[in-house]
Short mmCIF file of C-alpha atoms and ligand atoms in Angstrom, two decimals:
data_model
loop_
_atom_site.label_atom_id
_atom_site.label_comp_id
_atom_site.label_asym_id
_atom_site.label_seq_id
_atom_site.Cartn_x
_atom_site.Cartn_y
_atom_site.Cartn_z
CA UNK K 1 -8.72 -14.56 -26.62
CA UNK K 2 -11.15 -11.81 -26.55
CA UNK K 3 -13.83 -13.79 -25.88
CA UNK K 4 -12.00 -15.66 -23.33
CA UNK K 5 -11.24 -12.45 -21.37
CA UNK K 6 -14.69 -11.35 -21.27
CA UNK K 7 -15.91 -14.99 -20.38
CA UNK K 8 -13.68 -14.36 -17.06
CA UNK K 9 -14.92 -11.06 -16.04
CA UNK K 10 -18.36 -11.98 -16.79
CA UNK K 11 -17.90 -15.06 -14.17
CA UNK K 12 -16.22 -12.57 -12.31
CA UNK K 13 -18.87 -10.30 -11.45
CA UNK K 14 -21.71 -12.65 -11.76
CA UNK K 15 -19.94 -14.06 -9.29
CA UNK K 16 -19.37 -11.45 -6.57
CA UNK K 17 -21.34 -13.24 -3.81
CA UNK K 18 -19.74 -16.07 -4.40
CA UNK K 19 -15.99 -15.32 -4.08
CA UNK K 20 -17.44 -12.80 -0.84
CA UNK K 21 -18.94 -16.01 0.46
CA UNK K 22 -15.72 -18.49 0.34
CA UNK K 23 -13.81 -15.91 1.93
CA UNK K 24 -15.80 -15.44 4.81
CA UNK K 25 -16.24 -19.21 4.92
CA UNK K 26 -12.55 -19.90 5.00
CA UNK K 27 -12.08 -17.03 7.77
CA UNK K 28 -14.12 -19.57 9.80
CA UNK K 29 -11.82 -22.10 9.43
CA UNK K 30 -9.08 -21.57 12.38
CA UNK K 31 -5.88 -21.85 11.54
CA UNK K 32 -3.39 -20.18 14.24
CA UNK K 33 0.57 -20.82 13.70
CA UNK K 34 1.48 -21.65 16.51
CA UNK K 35 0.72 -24.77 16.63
CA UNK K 36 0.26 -24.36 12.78
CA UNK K 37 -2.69 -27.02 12.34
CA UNK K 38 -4.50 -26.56 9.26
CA UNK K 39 -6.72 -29.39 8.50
CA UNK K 40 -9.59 -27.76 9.11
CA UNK K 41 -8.80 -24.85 6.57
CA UNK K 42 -7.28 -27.19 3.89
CA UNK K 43 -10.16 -29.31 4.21
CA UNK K 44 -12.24 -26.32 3.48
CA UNK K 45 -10.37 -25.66 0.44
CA UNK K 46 -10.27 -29.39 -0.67
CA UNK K 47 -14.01 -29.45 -0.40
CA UNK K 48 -14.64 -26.37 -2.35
CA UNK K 49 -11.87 -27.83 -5.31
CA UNK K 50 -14.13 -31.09 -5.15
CA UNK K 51 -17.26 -29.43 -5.51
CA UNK K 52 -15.86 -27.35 -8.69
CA UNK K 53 -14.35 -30.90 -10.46
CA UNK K 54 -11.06 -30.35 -9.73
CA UNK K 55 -8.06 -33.05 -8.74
CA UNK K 56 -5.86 -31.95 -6.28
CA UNK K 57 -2.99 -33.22 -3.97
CA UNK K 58 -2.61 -33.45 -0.28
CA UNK K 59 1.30 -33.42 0.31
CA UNK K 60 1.50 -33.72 4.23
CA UNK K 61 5.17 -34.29 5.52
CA UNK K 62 3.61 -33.55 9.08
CA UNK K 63 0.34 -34.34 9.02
CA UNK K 64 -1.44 -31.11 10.34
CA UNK K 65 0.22 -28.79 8.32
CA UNK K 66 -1.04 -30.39 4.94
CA UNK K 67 -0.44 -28.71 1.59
CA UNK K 68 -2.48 -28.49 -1.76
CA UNK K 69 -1.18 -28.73 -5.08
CA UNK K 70 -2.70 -29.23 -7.87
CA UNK K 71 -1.81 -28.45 -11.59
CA UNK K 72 -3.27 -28.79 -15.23
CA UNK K 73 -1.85 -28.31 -18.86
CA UNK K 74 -3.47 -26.11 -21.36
CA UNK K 75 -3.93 -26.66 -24.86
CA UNK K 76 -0.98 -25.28 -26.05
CA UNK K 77 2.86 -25.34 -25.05
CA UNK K 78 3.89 -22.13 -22.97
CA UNK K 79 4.78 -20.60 -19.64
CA UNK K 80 4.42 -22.72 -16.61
CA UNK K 81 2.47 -20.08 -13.72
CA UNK K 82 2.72 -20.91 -10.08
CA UNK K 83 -0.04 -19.35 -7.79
CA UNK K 84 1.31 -19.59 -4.10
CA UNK K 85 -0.61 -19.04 -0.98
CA UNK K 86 -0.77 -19.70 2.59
CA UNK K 87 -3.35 -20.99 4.88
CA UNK K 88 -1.57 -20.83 8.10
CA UNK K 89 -2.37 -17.53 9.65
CA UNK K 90 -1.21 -15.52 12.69
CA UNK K 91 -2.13 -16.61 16.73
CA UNK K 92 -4.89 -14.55 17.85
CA UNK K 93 -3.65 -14.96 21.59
CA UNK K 94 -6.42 -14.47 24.33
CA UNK K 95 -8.02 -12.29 21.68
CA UNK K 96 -7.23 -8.85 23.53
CA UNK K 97 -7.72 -5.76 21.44
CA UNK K 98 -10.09 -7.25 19.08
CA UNK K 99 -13.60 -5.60 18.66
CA UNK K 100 -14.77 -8.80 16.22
CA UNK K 101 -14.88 -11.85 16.37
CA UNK K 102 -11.32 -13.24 15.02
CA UNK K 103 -12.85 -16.48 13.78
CA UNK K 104 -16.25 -15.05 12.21
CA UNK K 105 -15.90 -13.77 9.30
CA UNK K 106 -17.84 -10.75 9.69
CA UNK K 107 -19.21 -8.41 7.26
CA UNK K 108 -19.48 -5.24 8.53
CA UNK K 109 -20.16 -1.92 6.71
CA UNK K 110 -18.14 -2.95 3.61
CA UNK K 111 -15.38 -4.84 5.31
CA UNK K 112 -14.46 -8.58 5.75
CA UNK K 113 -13.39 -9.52 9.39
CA UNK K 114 -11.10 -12.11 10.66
CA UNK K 115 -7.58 -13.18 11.63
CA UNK K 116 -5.79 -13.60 8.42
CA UNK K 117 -7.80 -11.63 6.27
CA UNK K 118 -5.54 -10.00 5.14
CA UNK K 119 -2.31 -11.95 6.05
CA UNK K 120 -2.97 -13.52 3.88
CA UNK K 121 -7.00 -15.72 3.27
CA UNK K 122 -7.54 -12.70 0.82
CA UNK K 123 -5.01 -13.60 -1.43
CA UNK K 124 -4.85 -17.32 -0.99
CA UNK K 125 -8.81 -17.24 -2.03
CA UNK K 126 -7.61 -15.07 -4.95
CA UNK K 127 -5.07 -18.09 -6.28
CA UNK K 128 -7.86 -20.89 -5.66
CA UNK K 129 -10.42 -18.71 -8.10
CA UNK K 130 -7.68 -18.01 -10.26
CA UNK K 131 -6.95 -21.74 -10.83
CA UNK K 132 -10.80 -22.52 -10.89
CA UNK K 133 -12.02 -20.14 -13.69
CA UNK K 134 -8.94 -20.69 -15.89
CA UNK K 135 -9.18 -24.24 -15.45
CA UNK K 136 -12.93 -24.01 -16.64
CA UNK K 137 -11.14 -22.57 -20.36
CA UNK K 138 -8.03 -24.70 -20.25
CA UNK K 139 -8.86 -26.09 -23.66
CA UNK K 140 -7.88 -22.89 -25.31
CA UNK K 141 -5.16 -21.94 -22.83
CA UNK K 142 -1.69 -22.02 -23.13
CA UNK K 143 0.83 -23.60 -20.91
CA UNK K 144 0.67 -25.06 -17.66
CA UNK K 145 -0.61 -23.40 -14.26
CA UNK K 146 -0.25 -25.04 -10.87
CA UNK K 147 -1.65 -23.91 -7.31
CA UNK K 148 0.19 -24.40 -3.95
CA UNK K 149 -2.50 -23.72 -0.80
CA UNK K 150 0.57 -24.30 1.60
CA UNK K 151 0.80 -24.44 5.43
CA UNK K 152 3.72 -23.41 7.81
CA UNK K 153 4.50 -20.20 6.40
CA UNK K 154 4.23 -17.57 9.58
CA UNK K 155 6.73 -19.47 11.49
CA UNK K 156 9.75 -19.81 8.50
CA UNK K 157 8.90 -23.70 9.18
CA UNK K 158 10.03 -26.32 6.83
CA UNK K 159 6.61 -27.99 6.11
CA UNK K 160 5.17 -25.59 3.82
CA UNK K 161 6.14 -24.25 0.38
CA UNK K 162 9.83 -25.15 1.46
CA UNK K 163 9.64 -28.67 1.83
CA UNK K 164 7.49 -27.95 -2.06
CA UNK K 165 10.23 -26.36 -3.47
CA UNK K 166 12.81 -29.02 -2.48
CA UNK K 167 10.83 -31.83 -2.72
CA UNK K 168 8.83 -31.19 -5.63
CA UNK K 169 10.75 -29.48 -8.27
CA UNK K 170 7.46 -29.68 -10.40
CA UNK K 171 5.79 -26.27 -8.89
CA UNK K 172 9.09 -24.31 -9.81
CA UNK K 173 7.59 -23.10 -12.79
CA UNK K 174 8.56 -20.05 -14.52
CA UNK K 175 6.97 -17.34 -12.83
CA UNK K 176 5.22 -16.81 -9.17
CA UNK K 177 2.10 -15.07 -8.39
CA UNK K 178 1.30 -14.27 -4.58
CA UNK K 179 -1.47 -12.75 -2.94
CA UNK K 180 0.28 -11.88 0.45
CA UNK K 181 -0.43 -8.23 2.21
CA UNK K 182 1.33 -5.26 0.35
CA UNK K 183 -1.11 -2.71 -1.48
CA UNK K 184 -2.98 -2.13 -4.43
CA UNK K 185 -0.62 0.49 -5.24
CA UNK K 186 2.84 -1.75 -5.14
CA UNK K 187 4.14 -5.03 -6.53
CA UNK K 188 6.80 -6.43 -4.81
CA UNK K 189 9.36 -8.00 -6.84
CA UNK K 190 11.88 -7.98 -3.38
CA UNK K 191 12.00 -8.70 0.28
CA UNK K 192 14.75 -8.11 2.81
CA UNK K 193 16.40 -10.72 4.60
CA UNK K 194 17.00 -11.25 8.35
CA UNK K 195 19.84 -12.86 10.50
CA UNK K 196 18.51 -13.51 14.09
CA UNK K 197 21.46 -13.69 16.58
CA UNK K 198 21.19 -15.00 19.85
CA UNK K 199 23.84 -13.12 22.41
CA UNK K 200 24.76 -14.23 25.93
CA UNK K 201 26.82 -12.45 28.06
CA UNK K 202 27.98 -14.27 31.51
CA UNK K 203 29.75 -12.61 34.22
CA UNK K 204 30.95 -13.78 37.97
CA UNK K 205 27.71 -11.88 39.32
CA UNK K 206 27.63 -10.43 43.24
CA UNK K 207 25.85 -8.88 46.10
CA UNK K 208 23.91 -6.02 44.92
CA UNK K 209 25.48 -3.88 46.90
CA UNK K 210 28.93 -5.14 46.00
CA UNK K 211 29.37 -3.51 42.96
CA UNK K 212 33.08 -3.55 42.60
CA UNK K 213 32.92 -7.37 43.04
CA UNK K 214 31.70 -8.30 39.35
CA UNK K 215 30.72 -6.87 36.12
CA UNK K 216 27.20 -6.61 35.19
CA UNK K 217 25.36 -8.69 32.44
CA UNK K 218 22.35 -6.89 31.63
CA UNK K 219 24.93 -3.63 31.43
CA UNK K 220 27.33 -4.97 29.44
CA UNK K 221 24.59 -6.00 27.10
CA UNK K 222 22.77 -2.69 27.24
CA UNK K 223 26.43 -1.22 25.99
CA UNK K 224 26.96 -4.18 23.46
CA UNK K 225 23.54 -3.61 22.21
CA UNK K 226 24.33 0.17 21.27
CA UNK K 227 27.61 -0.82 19.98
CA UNK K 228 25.35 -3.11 17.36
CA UNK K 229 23.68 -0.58 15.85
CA UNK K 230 26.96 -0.01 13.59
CA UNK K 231 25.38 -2.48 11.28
CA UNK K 232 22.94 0.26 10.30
CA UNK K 233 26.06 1.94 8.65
CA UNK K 234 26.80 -1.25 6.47
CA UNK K 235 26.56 -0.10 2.65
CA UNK K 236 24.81 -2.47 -0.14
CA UNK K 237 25.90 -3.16 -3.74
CA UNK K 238 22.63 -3.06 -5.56
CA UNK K 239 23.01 -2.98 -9.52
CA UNK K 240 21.88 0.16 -11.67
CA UNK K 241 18.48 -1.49 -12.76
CA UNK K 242 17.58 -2.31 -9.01
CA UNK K 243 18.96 1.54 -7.47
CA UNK K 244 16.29 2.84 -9.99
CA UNK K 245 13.38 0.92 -8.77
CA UNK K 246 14.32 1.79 -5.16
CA UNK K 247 14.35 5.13 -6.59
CA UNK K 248 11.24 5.68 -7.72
CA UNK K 249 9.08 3.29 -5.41
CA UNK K 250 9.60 5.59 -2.73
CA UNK K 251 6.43 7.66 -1.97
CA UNK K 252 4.77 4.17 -2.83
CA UNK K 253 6.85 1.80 0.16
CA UNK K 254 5.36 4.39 2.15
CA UNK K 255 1.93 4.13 0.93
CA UNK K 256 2.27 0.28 1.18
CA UNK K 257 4.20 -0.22 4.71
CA UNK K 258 3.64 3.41 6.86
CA UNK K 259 5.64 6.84 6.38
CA UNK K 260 9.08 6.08 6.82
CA UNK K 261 9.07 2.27 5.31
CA UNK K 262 11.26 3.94 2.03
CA UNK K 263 13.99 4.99 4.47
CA UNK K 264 14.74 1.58 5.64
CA UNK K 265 14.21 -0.54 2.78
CA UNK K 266 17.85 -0.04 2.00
CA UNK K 267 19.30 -0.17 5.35
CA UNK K 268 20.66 -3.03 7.96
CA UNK K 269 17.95 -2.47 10.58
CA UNK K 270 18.58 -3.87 13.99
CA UNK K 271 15.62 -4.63 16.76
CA UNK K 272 16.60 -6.26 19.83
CA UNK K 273 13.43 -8.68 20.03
CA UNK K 274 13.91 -10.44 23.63
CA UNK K 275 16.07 -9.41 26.38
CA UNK K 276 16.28 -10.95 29.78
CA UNK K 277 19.10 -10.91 32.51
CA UNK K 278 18.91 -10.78 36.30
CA UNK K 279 16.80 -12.44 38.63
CA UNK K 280 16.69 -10.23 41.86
CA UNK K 281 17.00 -6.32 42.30
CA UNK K 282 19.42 -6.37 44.79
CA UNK K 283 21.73 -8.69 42.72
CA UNK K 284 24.78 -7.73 40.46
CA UNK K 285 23.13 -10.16 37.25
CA UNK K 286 25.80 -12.86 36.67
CA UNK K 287 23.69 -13.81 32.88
CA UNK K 288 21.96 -11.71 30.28
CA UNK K 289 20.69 -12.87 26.97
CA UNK K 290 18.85 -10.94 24.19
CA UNK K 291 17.77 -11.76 20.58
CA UNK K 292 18.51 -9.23 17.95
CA UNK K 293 16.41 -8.90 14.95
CA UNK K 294 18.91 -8.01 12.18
CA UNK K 295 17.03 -6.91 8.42
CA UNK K 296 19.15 -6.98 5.31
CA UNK K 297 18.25 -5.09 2.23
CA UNK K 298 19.34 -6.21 -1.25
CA UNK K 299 22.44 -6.45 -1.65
CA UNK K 300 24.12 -7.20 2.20
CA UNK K 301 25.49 -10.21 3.07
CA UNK K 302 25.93 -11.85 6.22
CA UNK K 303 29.29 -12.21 5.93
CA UNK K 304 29.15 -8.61 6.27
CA UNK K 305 27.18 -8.00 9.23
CA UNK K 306 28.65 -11.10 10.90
CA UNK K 307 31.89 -9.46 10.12
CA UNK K 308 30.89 -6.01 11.49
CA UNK K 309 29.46 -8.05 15.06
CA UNK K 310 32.52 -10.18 15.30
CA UNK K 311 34.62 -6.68 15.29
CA UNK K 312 32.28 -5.41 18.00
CA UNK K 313 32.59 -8.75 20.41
CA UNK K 314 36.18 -8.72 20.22
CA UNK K 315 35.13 -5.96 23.00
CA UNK K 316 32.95 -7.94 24.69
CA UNK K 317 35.24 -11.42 26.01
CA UNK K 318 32.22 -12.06 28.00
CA UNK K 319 29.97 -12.73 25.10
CA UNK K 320 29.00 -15.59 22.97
CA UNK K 321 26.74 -15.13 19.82
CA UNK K 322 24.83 -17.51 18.44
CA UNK K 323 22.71 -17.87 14.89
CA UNK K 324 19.29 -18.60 15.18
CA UNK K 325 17.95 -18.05 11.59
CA UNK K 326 19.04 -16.83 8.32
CA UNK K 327 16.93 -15.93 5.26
CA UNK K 328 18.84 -13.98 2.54
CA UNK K 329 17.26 -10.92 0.86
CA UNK K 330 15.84 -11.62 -2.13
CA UNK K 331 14.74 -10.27 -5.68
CA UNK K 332 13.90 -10.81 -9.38
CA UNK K 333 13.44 -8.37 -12.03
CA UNK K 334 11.30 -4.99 -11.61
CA UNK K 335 10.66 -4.86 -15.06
CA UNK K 336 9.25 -8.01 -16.84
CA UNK K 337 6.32 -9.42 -18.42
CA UNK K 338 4.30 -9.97 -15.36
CA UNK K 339 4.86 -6.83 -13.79
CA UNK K 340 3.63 -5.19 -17.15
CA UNK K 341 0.54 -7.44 -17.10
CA UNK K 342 0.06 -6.34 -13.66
CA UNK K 343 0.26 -2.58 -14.11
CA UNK K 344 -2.07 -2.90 -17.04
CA UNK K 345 -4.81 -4.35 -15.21
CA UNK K 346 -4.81 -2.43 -12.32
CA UNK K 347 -4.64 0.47 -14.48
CA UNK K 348 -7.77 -1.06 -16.54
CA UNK K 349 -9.47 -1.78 -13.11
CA UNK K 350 -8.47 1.44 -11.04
CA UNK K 351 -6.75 4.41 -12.98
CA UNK K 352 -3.34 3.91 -11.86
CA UNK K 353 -0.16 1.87 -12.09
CA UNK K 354 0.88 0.03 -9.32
CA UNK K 355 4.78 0.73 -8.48
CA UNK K 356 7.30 -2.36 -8.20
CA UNK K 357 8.58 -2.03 -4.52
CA UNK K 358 10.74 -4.00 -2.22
CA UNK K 359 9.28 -5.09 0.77
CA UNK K 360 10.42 -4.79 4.50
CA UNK K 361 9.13 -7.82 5.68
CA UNK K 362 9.64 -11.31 3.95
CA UNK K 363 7.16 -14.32 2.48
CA UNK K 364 7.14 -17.41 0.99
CA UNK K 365 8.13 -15.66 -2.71
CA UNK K 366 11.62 -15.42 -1.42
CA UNK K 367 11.62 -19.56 -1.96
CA UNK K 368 11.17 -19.44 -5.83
CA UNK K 369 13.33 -15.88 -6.02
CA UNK K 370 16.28 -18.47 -4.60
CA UNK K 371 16.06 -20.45 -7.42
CA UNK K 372 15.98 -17.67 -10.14
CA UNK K 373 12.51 -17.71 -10.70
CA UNK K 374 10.54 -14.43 -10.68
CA UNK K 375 8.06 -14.05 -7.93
CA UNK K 376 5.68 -11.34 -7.59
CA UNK K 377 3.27 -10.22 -5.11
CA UNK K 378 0.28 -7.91 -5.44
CA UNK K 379 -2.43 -8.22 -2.43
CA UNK K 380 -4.67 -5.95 -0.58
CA UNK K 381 -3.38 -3.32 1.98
CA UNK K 382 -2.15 -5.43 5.52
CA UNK K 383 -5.08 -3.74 7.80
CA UNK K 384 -4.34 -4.88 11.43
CA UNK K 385 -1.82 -7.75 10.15
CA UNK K 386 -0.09 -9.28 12.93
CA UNK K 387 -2.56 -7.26 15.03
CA UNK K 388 -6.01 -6.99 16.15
CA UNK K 389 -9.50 -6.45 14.09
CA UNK K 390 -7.44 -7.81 11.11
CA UNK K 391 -9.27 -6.80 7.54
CA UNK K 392 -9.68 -6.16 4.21
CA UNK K 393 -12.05 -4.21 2.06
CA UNK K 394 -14.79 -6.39 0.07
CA UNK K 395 -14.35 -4.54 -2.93
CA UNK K 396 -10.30 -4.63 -2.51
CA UNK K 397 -10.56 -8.07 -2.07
CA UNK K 398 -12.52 -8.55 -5.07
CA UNK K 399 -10.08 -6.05 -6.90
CA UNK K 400 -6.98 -8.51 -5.65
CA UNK K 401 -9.45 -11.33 -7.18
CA UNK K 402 -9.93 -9.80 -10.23
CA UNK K 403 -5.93 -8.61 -10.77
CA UNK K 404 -4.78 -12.21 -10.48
CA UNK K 405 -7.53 -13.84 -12.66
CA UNK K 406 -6.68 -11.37 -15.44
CA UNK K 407 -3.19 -11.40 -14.97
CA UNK K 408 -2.56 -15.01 -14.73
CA UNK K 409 -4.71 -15.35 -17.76
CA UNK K 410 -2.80 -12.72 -19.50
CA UNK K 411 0.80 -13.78 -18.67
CA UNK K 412 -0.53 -18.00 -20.13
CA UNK K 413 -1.55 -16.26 -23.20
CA UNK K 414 1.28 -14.34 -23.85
CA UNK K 415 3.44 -17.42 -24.53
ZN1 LIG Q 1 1.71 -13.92 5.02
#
């Protein structure tokens, strides 16, 4: 096993040009969702799998959002792995605010440019070497380790991991490991949920000037909208195990997700996304509709914040609500075998323990936490995610490399 281990860190770092190099490459592939095409990426990846030997699937339901999946058994009986990743990456838009070039892959003064570099080509790369070196030893390996390179992820849509996960019970496995945006300093073994809500609010509408002729849309809504907020006073039930780890990852969520993040992780957050009502100044609007953004931390329902907005529209006869899409929070253990793997080798690597966190936002982890298996994410800080001059940090990215090699090694071995 010894032997093994060094093998991997030996191809590792002989290999530093090499990993840099795919990266880069595979930031050149476009992959924008919307529209959420991905051939050109996938084909990238399937290319680089042929080159290294390796048998892979293409499992396309819609035919440009392809996914790969391919598996192999060790030597020995043991743990089944799953290494999940997307391709699909964030629009870029008409490329305002960005000082590089979002499709070139730059290298500039120790940092790797590109949309998705972070979010999340970093960690998907980190899953593809992961299932190339350890296939390269499988003969002494133990268990059974599958990789899913899937598409449709930044949009919730149903073509990606979760037509996988109901389709293909075979890359269930036992345990998840996901490369997606957090920090080297946190794992995340949680993500909150969200409830989007759709709310229209019609009223006889008048004359501008005629005010005592009609109620107002837009300010009924602007008065419904600060009624909503109640939901931030909903309470969760979290067990003892879980209260600790929200405990002490504190000073850590901040570290990963911006001072403040640890405040909110166990709160109902409301944003009201989209709002639009009137179509004239000098008109009383007879139609408003906004879109509220509603977060829920472990351990809220929705029956409970549906509850909480049905009390407040009983105010409100002039509004309808309607559901536009619900993804429950979600969580597995804090404390487990992986996470211990995890911690060790970023201790070995860096000097410090990463901290088991939950997460604000949400990925495709939650899919596999549904179904009682443990998911876990450890990738590189989110540097202009969602935003402009998206990056990461070669040696980060080599770091995030590195972590899931060793760990995904480890956790086979370990029976
Ligand atoms: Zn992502």
């Amino acid at each position: 096993m010894g032997d093994d281990r060094k093998q991997l860190n030996d191809w590792l770092d002989a290999d530093r040009e090499r990993l840099v190099e795919f990266f880069r490459g595979f930031l050149r592939c476009p992959s924008p969702n919307p529209p959420g095409d991905t051939t050109i990426a996938a084909t990238y990846i399937g290319d680089f799998l042929r080159r290294e030997g390796l048998d892979y699937r293409l499992i396309a339901p819609q035919k440009t959002m392809p996914n790969i999946v391919a598996a192999f058994d060790g030597a020995k009986r043991g743990k089944h792995l799953v290494l999940n990743g997307h391709i699909d990456v964030f629009p870029v838009g008409d490329g305002t605010g960005w000082t590089k070039d979002p499709w070139g892959g730059e290298l500039i003064d120790g940092k790797i440019y590109g949309r998705g570099a972070s979010d999340m080509k970093a960690g998907t790369s980190a899953s593809i070497f992961t299932y190339t070196y350890l296939h390269r030893i499988r003969e002494r390996l133990k268990g059974r380790l599958t990789l899913t390179a899937v598409s449709d992820e930044e949009t919730f849509g149903p073509w990606g991991a979760r037509y996988l996960v109901e389709h293909h019970p075979e890359v269930l496995g036992d345990c998840v490991l996901n490369g997606e945006p957090g920090s080297p300093y946190t794992i995340r073994f949680g993500e909150k949920g969200l409830l989007w809500l759709a709310f229209k609010i019609r009223t006889k509408g008048a004359h501008g000037a005629y005010t005592h002729y009609s109620e107002s849309a837009t300010k009924l809504a602007q008065k419904l909208i600060g009624d909503l907020e109640i939901v931030g006073e909903i309470e969760p039930t979290i067990s003892d195990n879980i209260a600790r780890s929200l405990d002490a990852a504190g000073g850590a969520a901040d570290k990963a997700m911006g001072k403040g993040a640890a405040g909110i992780v166990s709160k109902v957050t409301l944003n009201i996304g989209v709002i639009e009502g009137g179509l004239k100044v000098n008109m009383v609007p007879f139609a408003c509709r906004f879109e509220a953004d509603i977060r829920l931390p472990l351990g809220v329902t929705k029956d409970q914040v549906m509850a909480e907005v049905s009390k407040v529209l009983k105010k409100y006869p002039q509004a309808s609500v309607e559901e536009m899409n619900f993804q429950p929070p979600s969580y597995c253990p804090p404390e487990g075998v992986m996470v211990d793997i995890i911690q060790k080798n970023v201790e070995a690597q860096r000097g410090f323990r990463p901290t088991p966190i939950v997460s604000l936002g949400g990925t495709d982890a939650r899919l596999w936490r549904y179904r009682d298996i443990p998911a876990y994410v450890y990738g590189p800080f989110p540097n202009g995610m969602g935003s402009h001059d998206e990056h990461v940090a070669l040696e980060e990215y080599l770091h995030v490399v590195k972590v899931h090699v060793l760990s995904a090694f480890d956790y086979l071995m370990a029976g």
